[in-house]
Amino acid sequence: MSGAESFEPASFTPKPMLLSEGAQRRLRALIAEEGNDALKLRVYVTGGGCSGFQYGFDFAEASGDDDTLIDFDGVSLVVDPLSYQYLVGSTVDYEEGLAGARFVVKNPNATSTCGCGASFMV
């Protein structure tokens, strides 16, 4: 590379949340079962639960103007602005076990969680 050439690094913007490979696979399967490619996984936080806040999941066909839409190779998460502040940096995973199969949030912002992992405190 001569002094006249310039090097511009590739632009990389980190995602505010992650969706594990297992969760991506399950989400793709659920979308295929529904036959609706427009479905997105909405992740939200509400008050309640034994630790103060609880996670919720739902399907959404559209996102609002103030929602954050995060794409992962053809599947997407939707997060409302109120929930975003509690979820930034989290990973949504999918697990199957004795308690059943479910999406879970692994949240580094949580200072404590309940035993089942469905609620948290910051």
Short mmCIF file of C-alpha atoms in Angstrom, two decimals, residues 17-27 30 41 43 55-57 72 77 87 89-96 100-107 117:
data_model
loop_
_atom_site.label_atom_id
_atom_site.label_comp_id
_atom_site.label_asym_id
_atom_site.label_seq_id
_atom_site.Cartn_x
_atom_site.Cartn_y
_atom_site.Cartn_z
CA MET A 17 -29.18 -6.98 21.78
CA LEU A 18 -28.23 -10.44 20.61
CA LEU A 19 -30.35 -13.39 19.48
CA SER A 20 -28.66 -16.76 20.00
CA GLU A 21 -28.40 -19.28 17.16
CA GLY A 22 -30.87 -21.55 18.99
CA ALA A 23 -33.37 -18.71 19.35
CA GLN A 24 -32.93 -17.80 15.68
CA ARG A 25 -33.64 -21.41 14.65
CA ARG A 26 -36.74 -21.60 16.83
CA LEU A 27 -38.00 -18.24 15.62
CA LEU A 30 -42.33 -20.62 14.42
CA LEU A 41 -40.29 -11.45 18.04
CA VAL A 43 -39.36 -8.58 23.63
CA TYR A 55 -39.83 -10.28 30.59
CA GLY A 56 -42.49 -10.79 27.98
CA PHE A 57 -42.49 -12.15 24.44
CA PHE A 72 -30.50 -11.25 12.57
CA LEU A 77 -36.41 -8.58 17.40
CA LEU A 87 -32.64 -4.88 27.71
CA GLY A 89 -26.72 -5.65 26.09
CA SER A 90 -28.96 -8.69 26.67
CA THR A 91 -29.10 -11.94 24.75
CA VAL A 92 -32.38 -13.65 23.90
CA ASP A 93 -31.94 -17.42 23.96
CA TYR A 94 -34.21 -20.43 23.55
CA GLU A 95 -34.05 -23.34 25.95
CA GLU A 96 -35.77 -26.68 26.29
CA GLY A 100 -40.66 -26.75 29.14
CA ALA A 101 -39.46 -24.85 26.10
CA ARG A 102 -39.24 -21.07 26.15
CA PHE A 103 -37.41 -17.96 25.11
CA VAL A 104 -35.28 -16.50 27.92
CA VAL A 105 -33.35 -13.27 28.39
CA LYS A 106 -29.78 -13.30 29.64
CA ASN A 107 -29.51 -9.78 30.96
CA GLY A 117 -35.43 -16.38 35.32
#
